[in-house]
Coordinates of C-alpha atoms in Angstrom, one line a residue:
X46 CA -1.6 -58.5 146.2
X47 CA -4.2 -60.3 148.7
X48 CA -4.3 -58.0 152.4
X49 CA -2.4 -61.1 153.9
X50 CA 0.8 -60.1 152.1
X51 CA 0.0 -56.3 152.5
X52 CA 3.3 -54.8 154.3
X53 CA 4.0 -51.1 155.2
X54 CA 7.0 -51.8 152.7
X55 CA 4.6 -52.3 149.8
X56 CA 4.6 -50.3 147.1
X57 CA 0.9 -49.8 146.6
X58 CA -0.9 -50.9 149.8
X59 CA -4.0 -53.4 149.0
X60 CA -5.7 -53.0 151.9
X61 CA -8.2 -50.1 153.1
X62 CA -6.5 -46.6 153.7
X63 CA -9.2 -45.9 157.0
X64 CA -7.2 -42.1 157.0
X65 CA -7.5 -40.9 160.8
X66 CA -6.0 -37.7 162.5
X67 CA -3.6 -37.9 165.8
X68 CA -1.8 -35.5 167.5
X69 CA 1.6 -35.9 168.4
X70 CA 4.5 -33.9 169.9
X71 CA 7.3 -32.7 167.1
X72 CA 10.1 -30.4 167.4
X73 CA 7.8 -28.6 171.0
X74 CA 4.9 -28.5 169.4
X75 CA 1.7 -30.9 169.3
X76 CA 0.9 -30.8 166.0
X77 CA -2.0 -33.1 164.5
X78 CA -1.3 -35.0 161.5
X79 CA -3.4 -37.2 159.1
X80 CA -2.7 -41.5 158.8
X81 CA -4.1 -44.4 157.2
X82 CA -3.9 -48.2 157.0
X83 CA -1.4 -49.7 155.0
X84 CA 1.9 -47.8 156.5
X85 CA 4.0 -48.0 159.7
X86 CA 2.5 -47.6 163.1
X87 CA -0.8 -46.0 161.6
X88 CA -2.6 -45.2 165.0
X89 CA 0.3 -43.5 166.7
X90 CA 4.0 -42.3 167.5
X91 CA 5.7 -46.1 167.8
X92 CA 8.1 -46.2 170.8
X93 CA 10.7 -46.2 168.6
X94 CA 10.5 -43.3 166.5
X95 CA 9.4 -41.6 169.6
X96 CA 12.7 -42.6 171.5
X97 CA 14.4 -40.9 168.3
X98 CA 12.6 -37.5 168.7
X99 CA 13.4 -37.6 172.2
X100 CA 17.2 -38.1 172.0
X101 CA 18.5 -36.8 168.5
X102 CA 19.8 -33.4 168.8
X103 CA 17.4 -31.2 167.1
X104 CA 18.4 -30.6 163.2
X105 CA 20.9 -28.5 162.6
X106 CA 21.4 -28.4 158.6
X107 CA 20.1 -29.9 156.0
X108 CA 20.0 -31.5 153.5
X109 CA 18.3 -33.7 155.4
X110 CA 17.7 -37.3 155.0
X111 CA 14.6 -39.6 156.6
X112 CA 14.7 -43.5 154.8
X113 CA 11.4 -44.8 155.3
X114 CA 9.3 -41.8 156.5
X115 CA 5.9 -43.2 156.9
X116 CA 3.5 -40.9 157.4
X117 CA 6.6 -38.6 157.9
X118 CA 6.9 -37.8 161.8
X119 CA 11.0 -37.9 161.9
X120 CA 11.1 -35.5 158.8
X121 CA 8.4 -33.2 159.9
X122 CA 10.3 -32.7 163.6
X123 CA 13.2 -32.2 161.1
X124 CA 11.7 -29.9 159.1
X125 CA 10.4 -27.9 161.8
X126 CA 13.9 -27.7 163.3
X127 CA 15.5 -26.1 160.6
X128 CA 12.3 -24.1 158.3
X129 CA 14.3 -23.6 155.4
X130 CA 16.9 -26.1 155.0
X131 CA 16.0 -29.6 152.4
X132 CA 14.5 -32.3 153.9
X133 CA 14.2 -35.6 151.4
X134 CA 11.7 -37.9 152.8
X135 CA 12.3 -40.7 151.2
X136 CA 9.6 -44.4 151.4
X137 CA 8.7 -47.3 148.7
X138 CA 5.1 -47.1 150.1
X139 CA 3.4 -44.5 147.8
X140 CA 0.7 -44.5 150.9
X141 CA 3.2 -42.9 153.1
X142 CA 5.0 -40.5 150.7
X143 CA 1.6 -38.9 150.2
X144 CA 0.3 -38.5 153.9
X145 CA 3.9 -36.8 154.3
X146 CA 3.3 -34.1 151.9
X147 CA 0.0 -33.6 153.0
X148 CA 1.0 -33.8 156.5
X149 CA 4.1 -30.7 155.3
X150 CA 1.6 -29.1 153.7
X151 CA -0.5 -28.8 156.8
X152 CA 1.9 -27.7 158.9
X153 CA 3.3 -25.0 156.1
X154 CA 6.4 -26.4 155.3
X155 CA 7.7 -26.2 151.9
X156 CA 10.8 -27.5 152.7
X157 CA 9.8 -31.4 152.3
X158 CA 9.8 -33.8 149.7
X159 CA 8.3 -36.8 149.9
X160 CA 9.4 -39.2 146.9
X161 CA 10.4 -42.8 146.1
X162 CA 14.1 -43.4 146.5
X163 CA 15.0 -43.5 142.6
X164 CA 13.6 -39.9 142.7
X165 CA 16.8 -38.0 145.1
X166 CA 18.8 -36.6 142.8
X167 CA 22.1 -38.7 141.5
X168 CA 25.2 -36.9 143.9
X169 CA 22.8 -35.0 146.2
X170 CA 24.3 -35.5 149.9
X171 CA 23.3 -35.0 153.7
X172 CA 24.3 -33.3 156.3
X173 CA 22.4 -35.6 158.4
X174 CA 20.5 -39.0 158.1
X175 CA 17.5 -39.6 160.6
X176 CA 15.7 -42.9 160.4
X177 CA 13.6 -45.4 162.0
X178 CA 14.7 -47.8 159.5
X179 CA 12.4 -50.8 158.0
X180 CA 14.2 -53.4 159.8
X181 CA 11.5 -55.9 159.1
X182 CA 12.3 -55.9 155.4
X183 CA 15.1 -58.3 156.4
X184 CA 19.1 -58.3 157.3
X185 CA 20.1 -58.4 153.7
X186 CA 17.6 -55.8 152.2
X187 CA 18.2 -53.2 155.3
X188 CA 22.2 -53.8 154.7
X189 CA 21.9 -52.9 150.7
X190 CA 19.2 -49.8 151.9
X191 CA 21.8 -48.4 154.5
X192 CA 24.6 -49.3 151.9
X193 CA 23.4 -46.7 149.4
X194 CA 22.2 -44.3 151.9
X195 CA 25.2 -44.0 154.7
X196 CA 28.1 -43.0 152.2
X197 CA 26.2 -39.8 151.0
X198 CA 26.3 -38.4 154.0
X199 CA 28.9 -35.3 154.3
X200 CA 32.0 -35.1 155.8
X201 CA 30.9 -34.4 159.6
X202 CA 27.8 -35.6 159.2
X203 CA 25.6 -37.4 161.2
X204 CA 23.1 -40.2 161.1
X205 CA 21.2 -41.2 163.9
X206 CA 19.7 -44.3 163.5
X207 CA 17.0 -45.8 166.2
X208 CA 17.1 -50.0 166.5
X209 CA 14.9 -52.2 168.3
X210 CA 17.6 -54.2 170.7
X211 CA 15.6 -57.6 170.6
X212 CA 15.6 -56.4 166.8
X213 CA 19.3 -56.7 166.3
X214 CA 20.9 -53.1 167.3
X215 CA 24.2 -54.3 168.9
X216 CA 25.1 -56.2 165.2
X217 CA 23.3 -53.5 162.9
X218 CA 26.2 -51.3 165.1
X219 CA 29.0 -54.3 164.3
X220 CA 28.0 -53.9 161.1
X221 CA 28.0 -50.4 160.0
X222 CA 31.3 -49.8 161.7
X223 CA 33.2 -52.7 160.0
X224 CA 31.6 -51.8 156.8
X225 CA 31.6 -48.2 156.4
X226 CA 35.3 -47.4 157.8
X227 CA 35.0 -43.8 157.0
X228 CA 32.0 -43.4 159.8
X229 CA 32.7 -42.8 163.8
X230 CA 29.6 -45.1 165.3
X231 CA 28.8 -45.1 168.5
X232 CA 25.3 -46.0 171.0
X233 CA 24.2 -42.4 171.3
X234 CA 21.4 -43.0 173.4
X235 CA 19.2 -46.1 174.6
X236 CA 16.0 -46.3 175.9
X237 CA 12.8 -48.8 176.5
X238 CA 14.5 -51.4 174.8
X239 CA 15.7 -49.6 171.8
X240 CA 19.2 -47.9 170.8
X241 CA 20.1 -44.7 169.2
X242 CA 22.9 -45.8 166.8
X243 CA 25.0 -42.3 165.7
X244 CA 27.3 -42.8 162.4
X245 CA 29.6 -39.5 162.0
X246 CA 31.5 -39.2 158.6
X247 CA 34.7 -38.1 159.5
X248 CA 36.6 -38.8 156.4
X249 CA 36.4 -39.1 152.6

């Protein structure tokens, strides 16, 4: 793979890792947490995941679900939230699922695991879904992701989804509620140009 074709979504990024340390604020805490090159937003909290953190309600049970973690700041804030309870931090970038267990292990959580998507168990499901999802891996990809994803969620269960508006929000929202009839979706929250999407599961 040359670095030109080198995306946050690839398996096994090509180009350099250049690991670096931030600090960032999760669950009320500032907490500082390793990166690298080669996965989303390496240099700091995007606007996006940070308009997530600021809006979803904190965690309230688990298991919880994060698609495309990075270097894992939605399931870390998760994890904090609820110390005990499961958190799956799923991403196909083998880059990003190992900066999130590092990053749990830094922060003494035991309650994460970072893995590649075939690796959740076969009929595990979640209380709650919280992602930043990888829009940029296209309309049809993202709709087969959030396909296999959004019906595992539990009766009352809750995924809060955060979309770039200029990325497509208002249809991502047209679309999950015309596909997915058993889900209540609604714009939970909206801010600098990006929308909190909530899906609630409100029957089998």
């Amino acid at each position: 793979m040359n670095l030109s074709s080198d995306h946050y979504f690839s398996a096994s990024p090509a180009s350099p890792e250049k690991s670096q340390r931030i600090t960032v604020s999760l669950a009320g805490r500032e907490v500082q947490l390793d990166t690298a090159g080669g996965v989303f937003s390496p240099d700091h909290l995007d606007r996006g995941t940070e308009v997530l953190l600021k809006h979803a309600p904190p965690a309230e049970s688990g298991p919880v679900l994060d698609i495309g973690c990075g270097w894992g700041p939605i399931a870390l804030s998760a994890a904090l939230d609820l110390e005990t309870e499961p958190v799956w931090a799923i991403d196909v970038n083998e880059r990003a699922r190992d900066l999130t267990q590092r990053n749990a292990a830094a922060l003494g959580l035991d309650n994460v695991t970072a893995c590649a998507p075939e690796a959740v168990p076969e009929g595990l499901r979640f209380a709650e879904i919280r992602s930043n999802p990888p829009i940029r891996v296209g309309k049809d990809a993202l709709h087969e992701i959030l396909g296999e994803w959004l019906p595992r969620l539990v009766t009352g269960g809750f995924a809060y989804l955060v979309v770039g508006k200029h990325l497509g929000a208002e249809s991502l929202q047209r679309w999950i509620a015309e596909t997915f009839p058993f889900l209540s979706v609604e714009r939970y929250a909206r801010e600098k140009g990006f929308h909190v999407i909530c899906a609630e599961r409100v029957d089998d």
